CSV table of C-alpha atoms and ligand atoms in Angstrom, one decimal:
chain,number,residue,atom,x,y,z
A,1,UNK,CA,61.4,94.8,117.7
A,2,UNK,CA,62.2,92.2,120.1
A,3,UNK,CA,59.5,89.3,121.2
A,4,UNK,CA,57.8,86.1,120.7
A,5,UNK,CA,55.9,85.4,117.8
A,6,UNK,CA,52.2,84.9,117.9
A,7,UNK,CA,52.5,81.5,117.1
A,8,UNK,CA,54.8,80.5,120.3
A,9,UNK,CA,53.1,82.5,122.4
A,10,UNK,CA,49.4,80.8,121.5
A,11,UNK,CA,51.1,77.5,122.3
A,12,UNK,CA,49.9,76.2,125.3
A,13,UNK,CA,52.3,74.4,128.1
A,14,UNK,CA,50.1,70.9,129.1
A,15,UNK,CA,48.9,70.9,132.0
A,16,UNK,CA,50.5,68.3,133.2
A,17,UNK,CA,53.4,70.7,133.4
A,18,UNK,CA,51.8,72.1,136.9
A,19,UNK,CA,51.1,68.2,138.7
A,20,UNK,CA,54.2,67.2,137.6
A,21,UNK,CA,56.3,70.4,139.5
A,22,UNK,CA,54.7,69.7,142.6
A,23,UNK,CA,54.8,66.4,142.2
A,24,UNK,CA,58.7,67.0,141.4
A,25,UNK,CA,59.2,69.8,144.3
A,26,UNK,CA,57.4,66.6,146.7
A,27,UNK,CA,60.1,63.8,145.8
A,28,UNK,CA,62.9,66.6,146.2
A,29,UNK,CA,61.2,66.8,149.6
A,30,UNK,CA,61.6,63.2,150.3
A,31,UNK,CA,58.0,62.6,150.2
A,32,UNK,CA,57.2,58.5,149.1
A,33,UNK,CA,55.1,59.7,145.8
A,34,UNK,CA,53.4,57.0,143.7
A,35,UNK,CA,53.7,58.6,140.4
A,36,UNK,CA,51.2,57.4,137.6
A,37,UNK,CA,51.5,60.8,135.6
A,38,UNK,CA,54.3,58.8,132.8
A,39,UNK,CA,53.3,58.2,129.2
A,40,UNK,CA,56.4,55.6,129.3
A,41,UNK,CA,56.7,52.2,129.7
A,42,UNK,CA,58.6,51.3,133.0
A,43,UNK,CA,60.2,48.3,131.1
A,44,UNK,CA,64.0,48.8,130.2
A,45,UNK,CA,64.7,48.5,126.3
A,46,UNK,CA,65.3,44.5,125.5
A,47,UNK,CA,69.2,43.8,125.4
A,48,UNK,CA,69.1,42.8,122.1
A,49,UNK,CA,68.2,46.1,120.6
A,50,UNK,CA,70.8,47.7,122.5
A,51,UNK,CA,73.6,45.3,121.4
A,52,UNK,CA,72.9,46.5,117.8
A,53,UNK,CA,72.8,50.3,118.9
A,54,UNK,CA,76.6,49.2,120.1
A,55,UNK,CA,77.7,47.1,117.0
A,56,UNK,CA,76.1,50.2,115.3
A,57,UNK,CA,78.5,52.6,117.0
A,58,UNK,CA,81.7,50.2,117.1
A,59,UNK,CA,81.4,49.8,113.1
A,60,UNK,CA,81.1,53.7,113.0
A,61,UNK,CA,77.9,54.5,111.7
A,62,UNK,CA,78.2,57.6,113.3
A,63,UNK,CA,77.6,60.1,110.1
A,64,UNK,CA,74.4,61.8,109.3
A,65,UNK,CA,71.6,59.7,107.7
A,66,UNK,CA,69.7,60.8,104.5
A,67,UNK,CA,66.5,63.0,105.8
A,68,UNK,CA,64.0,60.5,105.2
A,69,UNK,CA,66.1,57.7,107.2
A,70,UNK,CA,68.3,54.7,106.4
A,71,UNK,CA,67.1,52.8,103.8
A,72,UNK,CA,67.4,49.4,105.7
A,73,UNK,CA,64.9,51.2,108.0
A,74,UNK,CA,62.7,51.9,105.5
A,75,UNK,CA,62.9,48.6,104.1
A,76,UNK,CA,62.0,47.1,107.9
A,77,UNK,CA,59.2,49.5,108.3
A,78,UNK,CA,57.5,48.3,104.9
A,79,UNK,CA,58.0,44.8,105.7
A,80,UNK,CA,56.6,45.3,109.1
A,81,UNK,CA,53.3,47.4,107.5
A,82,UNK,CA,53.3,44.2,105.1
A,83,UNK,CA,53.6,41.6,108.2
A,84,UNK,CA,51.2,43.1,110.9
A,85,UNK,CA,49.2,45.2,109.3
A,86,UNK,CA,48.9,43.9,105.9
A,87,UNK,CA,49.4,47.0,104.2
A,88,UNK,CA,51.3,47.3,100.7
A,89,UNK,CA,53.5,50.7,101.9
A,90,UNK,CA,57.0,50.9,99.3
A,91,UNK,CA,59.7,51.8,101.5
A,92,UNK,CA,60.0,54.9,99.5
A,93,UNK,CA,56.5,55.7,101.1
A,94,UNK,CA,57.4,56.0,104.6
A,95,UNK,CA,59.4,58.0,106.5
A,96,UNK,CA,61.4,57.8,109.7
A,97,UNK,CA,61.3,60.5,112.0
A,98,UNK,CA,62.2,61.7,115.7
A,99,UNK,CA,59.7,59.7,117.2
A,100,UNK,CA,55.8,59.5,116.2
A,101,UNK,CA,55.4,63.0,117.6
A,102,UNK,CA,57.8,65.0,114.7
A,103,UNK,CA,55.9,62.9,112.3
A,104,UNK,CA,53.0,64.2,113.7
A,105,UNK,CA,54.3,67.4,113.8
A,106,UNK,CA,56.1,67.9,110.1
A,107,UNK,CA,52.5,66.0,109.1
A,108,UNK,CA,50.2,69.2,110.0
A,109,UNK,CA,53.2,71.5,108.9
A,110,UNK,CA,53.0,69.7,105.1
A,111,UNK,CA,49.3,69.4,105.0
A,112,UNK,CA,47.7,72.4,106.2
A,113,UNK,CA,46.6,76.1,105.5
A,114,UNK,CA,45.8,78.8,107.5
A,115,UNK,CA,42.2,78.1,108.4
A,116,UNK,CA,41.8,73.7,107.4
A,117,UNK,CA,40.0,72.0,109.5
A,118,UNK,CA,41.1,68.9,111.4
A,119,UNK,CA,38.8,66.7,113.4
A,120,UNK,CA,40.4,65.7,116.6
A,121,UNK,CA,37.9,63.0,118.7
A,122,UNK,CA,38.2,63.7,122.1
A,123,UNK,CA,39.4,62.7,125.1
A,124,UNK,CA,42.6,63.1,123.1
A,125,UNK,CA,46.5,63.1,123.2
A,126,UNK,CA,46.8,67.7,124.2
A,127,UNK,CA,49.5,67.6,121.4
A,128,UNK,CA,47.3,67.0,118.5
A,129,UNK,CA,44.9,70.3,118.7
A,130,UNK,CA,48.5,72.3,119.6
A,131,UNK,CA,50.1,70.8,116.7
A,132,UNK,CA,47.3,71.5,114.7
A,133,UNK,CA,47.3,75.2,115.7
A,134,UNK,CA,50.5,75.5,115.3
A,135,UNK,CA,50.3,75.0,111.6
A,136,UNK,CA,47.6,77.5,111.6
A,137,UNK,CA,44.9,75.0,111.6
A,138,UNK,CA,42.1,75.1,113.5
A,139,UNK,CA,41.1,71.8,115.3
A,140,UNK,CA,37.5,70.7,116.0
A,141,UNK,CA,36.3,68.3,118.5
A,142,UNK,CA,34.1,65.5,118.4
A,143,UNK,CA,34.0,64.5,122.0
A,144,UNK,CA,33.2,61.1,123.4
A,145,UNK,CA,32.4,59.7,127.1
A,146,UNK,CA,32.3,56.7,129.1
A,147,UNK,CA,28.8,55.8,128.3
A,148,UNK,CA,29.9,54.5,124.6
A,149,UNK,CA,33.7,53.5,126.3
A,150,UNK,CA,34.9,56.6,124.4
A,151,UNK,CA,34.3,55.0,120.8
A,152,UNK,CA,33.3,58.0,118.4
A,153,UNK,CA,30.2,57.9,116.8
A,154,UNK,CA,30.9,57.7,112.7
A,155,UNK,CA,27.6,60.2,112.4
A,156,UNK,CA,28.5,62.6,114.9
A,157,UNK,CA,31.9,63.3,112.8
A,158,UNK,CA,30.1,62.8,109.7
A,159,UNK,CA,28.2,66.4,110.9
A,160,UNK,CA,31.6,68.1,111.9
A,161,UNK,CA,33.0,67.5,108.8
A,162,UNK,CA,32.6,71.0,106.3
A,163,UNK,CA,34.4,72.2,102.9
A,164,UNK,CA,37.4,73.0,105.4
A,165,UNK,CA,37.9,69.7,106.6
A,166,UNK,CA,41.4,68.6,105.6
A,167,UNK,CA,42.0,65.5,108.1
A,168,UNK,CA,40.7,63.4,110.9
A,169,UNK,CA,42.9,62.1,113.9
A,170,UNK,CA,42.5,58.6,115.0
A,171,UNK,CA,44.3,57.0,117.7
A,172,UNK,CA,43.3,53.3,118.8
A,173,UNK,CA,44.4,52.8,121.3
A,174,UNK,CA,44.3,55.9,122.3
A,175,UNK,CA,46.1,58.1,124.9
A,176,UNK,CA,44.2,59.0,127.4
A,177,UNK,CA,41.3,56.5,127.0
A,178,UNK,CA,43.1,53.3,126.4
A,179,UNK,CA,39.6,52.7,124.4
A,180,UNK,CA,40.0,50.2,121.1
A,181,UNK,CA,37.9,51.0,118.3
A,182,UNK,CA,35.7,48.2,117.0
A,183,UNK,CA,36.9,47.6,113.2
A,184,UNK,CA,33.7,48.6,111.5
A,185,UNK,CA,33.5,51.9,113.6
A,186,UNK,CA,37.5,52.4,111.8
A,187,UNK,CA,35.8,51.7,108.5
A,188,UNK,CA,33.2,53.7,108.8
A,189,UNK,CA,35.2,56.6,109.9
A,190,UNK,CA,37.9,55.8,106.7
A,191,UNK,CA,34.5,55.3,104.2
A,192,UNK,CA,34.0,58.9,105.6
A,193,UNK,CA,37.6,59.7,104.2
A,194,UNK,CA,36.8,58.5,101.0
A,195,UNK,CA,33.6,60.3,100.6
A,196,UNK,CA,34.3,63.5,102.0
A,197,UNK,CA,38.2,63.3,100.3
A,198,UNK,CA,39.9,64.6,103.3
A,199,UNK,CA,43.5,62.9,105.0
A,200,UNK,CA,43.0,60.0,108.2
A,201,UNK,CA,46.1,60.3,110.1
A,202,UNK,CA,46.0,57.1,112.1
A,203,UNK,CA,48.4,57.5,115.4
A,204,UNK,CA,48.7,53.6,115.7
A,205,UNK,CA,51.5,54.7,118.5
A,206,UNK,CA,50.0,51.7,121.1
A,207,UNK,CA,49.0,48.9,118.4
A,208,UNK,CA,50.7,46.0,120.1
A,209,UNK,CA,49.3,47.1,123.7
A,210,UNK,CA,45.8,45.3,123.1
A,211,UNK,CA,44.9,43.4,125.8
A,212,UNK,CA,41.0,42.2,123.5
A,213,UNK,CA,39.7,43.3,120.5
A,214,UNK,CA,41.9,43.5,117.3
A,215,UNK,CA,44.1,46.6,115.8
A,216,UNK,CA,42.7,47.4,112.5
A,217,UNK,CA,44.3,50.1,110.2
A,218,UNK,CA,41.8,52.8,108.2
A,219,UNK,CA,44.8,52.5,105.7
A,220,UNK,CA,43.2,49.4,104.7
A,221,UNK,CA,39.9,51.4,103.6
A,222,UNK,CA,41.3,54.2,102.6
A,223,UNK,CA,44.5,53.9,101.5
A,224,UNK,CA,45.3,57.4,98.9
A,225,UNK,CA,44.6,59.3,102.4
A,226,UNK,CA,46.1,57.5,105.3
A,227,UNK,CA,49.1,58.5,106.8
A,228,UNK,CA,49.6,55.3,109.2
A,229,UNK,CA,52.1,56.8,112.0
A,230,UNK,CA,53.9,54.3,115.1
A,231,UNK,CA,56.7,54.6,116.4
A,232,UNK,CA,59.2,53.0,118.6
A,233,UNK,CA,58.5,54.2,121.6
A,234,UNK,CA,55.6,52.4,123.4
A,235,UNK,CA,55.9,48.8,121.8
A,236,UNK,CA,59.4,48.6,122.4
A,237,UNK,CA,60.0,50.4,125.4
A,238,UNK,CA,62.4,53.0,123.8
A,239,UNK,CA,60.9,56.2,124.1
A,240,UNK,CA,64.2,57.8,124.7
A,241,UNK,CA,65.8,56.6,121.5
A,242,UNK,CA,63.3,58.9,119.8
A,243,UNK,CA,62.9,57.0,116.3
A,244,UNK,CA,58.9,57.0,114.7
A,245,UNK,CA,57.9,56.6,111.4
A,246,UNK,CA,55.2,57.1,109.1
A,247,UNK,CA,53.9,55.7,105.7
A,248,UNK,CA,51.6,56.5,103.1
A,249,UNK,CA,50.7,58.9,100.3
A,250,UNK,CA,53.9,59.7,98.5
A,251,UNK,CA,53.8,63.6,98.3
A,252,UNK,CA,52.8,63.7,101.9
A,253,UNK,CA,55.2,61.6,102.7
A,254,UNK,CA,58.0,64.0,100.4
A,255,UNK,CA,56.4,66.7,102.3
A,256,UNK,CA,57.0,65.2,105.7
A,257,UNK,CA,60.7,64.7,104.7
A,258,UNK,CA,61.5,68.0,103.3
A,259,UNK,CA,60.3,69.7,107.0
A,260,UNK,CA,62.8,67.3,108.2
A,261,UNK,CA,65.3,67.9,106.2
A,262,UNK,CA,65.1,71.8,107.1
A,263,UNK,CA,65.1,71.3,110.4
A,264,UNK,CA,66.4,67.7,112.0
A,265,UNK,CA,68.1,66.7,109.1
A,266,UNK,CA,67.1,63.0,110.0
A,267,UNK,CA,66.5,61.3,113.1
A,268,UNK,CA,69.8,60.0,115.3
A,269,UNK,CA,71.1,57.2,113.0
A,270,UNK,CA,72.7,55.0,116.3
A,271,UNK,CA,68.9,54.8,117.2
A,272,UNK,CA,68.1,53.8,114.0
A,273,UNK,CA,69.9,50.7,114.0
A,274,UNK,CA,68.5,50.0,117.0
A,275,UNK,CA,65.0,49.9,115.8
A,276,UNK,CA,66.4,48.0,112.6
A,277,UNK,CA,66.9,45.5,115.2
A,278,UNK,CA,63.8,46.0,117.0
A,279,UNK,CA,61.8,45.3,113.8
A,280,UNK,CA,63.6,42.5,111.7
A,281,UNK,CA,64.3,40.3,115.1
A,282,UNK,CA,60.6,39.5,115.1
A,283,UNK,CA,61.2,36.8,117.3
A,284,UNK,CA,62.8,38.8,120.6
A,285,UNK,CA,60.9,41.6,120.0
A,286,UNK,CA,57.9,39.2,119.7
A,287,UNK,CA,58.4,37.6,123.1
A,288,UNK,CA,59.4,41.3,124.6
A,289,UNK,CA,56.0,42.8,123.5
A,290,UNK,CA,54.1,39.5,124.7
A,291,UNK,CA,55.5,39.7,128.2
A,292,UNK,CA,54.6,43.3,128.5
A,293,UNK,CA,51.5,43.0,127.4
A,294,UNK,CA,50.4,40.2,129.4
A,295,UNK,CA,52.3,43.0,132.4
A,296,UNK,CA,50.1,45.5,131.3
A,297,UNK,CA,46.5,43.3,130.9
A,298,UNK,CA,47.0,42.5,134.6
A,299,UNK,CA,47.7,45.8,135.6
A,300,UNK,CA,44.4,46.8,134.2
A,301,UNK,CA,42.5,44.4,135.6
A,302,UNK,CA,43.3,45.4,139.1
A,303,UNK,CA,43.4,49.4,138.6
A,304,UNK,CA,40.2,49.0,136.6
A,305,UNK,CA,38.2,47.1,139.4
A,306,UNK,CA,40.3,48.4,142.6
A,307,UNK,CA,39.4,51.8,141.4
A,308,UNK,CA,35.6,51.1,140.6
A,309,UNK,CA,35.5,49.6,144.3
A,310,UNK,CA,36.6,52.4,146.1
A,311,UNK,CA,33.5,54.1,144.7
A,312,UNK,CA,35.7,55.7,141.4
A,313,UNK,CA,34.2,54.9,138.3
A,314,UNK,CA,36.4,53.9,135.3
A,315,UNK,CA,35.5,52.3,132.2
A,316,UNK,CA,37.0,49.1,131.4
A,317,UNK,CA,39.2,49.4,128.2
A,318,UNK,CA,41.4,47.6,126.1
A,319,UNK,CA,44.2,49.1,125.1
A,320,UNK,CA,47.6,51.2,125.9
A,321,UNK,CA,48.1,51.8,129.2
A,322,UNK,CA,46.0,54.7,130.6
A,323,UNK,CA,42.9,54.6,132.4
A,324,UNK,CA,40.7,57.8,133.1
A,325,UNK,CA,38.3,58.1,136.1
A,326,UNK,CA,35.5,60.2,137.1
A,327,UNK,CA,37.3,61.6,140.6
A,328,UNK,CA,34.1,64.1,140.7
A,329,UNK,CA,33.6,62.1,144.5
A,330,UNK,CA,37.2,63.8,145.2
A,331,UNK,CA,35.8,67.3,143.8
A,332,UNK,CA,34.2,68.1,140.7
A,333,UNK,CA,37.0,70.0,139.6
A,334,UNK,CA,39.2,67.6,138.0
A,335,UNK,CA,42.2,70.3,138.4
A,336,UNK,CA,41.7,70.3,142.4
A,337,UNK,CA,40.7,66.0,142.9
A,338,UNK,CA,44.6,65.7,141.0
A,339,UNK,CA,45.5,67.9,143.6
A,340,UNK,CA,44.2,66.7,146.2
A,341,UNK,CA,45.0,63.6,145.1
A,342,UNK,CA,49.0,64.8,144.8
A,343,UNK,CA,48.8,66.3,147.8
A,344,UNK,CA,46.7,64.3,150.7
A,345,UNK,CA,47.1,60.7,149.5
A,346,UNK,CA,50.3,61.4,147.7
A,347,UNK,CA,49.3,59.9,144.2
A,348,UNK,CA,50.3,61.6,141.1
A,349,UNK,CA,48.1,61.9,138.7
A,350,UNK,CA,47.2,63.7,135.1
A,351,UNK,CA,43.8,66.5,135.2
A,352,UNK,CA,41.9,65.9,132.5
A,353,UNK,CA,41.2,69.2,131.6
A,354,UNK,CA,43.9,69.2,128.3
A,355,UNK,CA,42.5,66.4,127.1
A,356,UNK,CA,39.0,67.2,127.2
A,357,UNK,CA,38.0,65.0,129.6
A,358,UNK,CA,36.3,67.2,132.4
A,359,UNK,CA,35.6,65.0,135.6
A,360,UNK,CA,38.7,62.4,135.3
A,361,UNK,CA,42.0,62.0,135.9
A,362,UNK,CA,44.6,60.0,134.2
A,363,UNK,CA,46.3,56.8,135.7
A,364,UNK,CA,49.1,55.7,133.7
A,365,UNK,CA,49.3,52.0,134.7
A,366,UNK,CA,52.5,51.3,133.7
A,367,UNK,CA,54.2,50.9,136.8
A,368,UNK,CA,54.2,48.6,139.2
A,369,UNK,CA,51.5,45.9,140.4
A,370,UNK,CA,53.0,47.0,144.3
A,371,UNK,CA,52.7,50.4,143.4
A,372,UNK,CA,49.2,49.9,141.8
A,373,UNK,CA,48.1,48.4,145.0
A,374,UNK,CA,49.5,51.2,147.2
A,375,UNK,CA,47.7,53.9,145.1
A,376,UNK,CA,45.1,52.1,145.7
A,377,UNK,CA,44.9,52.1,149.2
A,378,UNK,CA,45.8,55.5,149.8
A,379,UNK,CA,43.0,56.4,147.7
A,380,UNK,CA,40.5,54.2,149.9
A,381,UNK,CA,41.6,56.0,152.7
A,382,UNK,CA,41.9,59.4,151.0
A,383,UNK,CA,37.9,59.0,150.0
A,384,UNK,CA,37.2,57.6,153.7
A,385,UNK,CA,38.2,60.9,154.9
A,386,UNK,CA,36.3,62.4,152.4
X,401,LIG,C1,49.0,59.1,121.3
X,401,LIG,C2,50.4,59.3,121.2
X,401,LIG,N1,50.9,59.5,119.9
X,401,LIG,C3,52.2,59.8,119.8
X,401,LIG,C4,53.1,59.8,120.8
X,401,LIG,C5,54.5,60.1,120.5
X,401,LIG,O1,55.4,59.2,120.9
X,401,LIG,P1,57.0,59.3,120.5
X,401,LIG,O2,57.2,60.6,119.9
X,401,LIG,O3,57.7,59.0,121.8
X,401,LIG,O4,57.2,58.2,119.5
X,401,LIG,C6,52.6,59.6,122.1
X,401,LIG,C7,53.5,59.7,123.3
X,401,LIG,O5,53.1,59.9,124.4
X,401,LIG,C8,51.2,59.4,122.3
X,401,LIG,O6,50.7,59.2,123.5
């Protein structure tokens, strides 16, 4: 008989699906939206990675790649685990994939059985419970708030975790916090690893966009049961060239490759090239991911304490480029204050309902100081009105 399976039709659409059509059927209207919804550096990707995507193409690497990626990726991934992170990862321990999220995605497919547990801390990225559901786990939620800047508590998780528990999500930075976990509250969390023998998948996605504080990988602590994940995305403004990776335990990494190999066969090897480039030239990429970030840190300064002024509050936070605010002043109802918001002062913005994050919205800061500012005001005048 005809019809969806269960499994599609428990998926939910984000939420951000709804903002973004109005926001969308506005524009078409000719409306002057400042959008602030994007997950997406504005940046353009530097030159010099898109010259090698060319040379790439004019020398004819056109052909399929193997399913676990070309091994001069492989090699450039290790040597950049080695270089800024420190970690000993072979190259025949990682993995490159179609962006961080497949990684993420053929991750829960190799790991999990109907019923494992996965401890998601929340606010978090929606895709990581869907993901997890979608392999027939089921997620659990340790939730944090502004009061501790969003940093888990390593004790809270510690009584989450059960005989079911098969892995732990951490993202610092994280999307849609921006918070940066202090390194001892990243040890602790790994120590919990160890003890408890479950897998740490560490979404290190937003690594370079720290702004204070220090990126410290759990892979360190615990390293039979990290799966360290990035990508190219956010650090190299290349989100549409779709290339992540990840790296660690060998038959989780196997396992990661052989969903791949059933189902994208390997990531687009032109874009491969082009992140070859992205992480051997350390020194363009290095000067392309110090000028963003130093973008980015100024950005946050003034949505951080333009927002607290006109009488929103939002934790100040250190890292990728998202914000959330407590828009209960606009209505309680974070669903309605993004619409309002959308609507009267013509900002878009994300609920936070998907991410667990009842009372806020999400600004995504990476756009504009101008347009910053103009959000801003509208906002001012939007709360005036009340
Ligand atoms: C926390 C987090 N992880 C992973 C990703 C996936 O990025 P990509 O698949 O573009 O590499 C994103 C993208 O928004 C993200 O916010």
């Amino acid at each position: 008989m005809r019809g969806l399976s269960q499994r599609v039709k428990a998926l939910k659409p984000s939420a951000t699906v709804a903002v973004n059509a109005k926001a969308l059927e506005l524009r078409r209207q000719g409306v002057d939206l400042v959008a602030m919804t994007a997950g997406e550096p504005d940046f353009d990707t530097p030159q010099h990675v898109k010259d090698a995507a060319l040379r790439a193409m004019q020398a004819g690497k056109t052909k399929y790649a193997p399913p676990a990626g070309i091994p001069e990726l492989r090699e450039a991934i290790s040597a950049k685990f080695k270089r800024e992170n420190g970690l000993e990862i072979p190259p025949e321990q990682t993995v490159v994939t179609v962006g961080g999220k497949q990684a993420l995605f053929n991750l829960f497919q190799a790991i999990l059985d109907p019923g494992d547990e996965v401890i998601v801390i929340g606010p978090y990225w929606v895709s990581y419970p869907e993901m997890v559901r979608f392999a027939q786990g089921t997620p659990v939620e340790v939730l944090t708030g502004p009061e501790s800047g969003f940093v888990p508590d390593p004790e809270e998780i510690e009584r989450k975790i059960t005989s079911r528990t098969k892995a732990l999500v951490l993202n610092s930075p994280g999307n849609p916090t921006g918070a940066v976990y202090p390194p001892e509250v990243i040890r602790a969390i790994a120590e919990l690893a160890n003890k408890h023998d479950f897998y740490l998948v560490s979404d290190e996605i937003y690594e370079h966009l720290i702004y204070e504080g220090e990126h410290f990988s759990p892979a360190h602590v615990a390293p039979e049961r990290t799966i360290t994940v990035n990508g190219a995305a956010k650090a190299y403004a290349m989100t549409g060239w779709r290339i992540g990776y990840a790296g660690g335990p060998k038959d989780v990494i196997k396992g990661i490759i052989d969903v791949s190999s059933q189902s994208t066969t390997s990531p687009d090897t032109i874009a491969q090239w082009a992140m070859v480039e992205a992480l051997t030239n350390t020194e363009a990429s290095g000067r392309f991911i110090a000028m963003a970030r130093e973008a980015y840190r100024k950005r946050r300064d003034l949505i951080v304490k333009g927002l607290n002024d006109i009488g929103l509050t939002t934790p100040m936070v250190n890292g990728a480029f998202y914000v959330l605010s407590d828009t209960s002043r606009i209505d309680p109802d974070e669903n309605k204050a993004a619409l309002r918001m959308l609507e009267e002062a013509k900002v878009a913005v994300v609920p936070g309902t998907d991410f667990a994050a009842p009372h806020h919205v999400r600004f995504s800061y990476a756009t504009s100081e101008a347009n910053i500012q103009k959000a801003l005001e509208r906002l001012a005048e939007l709360l005036k009105v009340g």
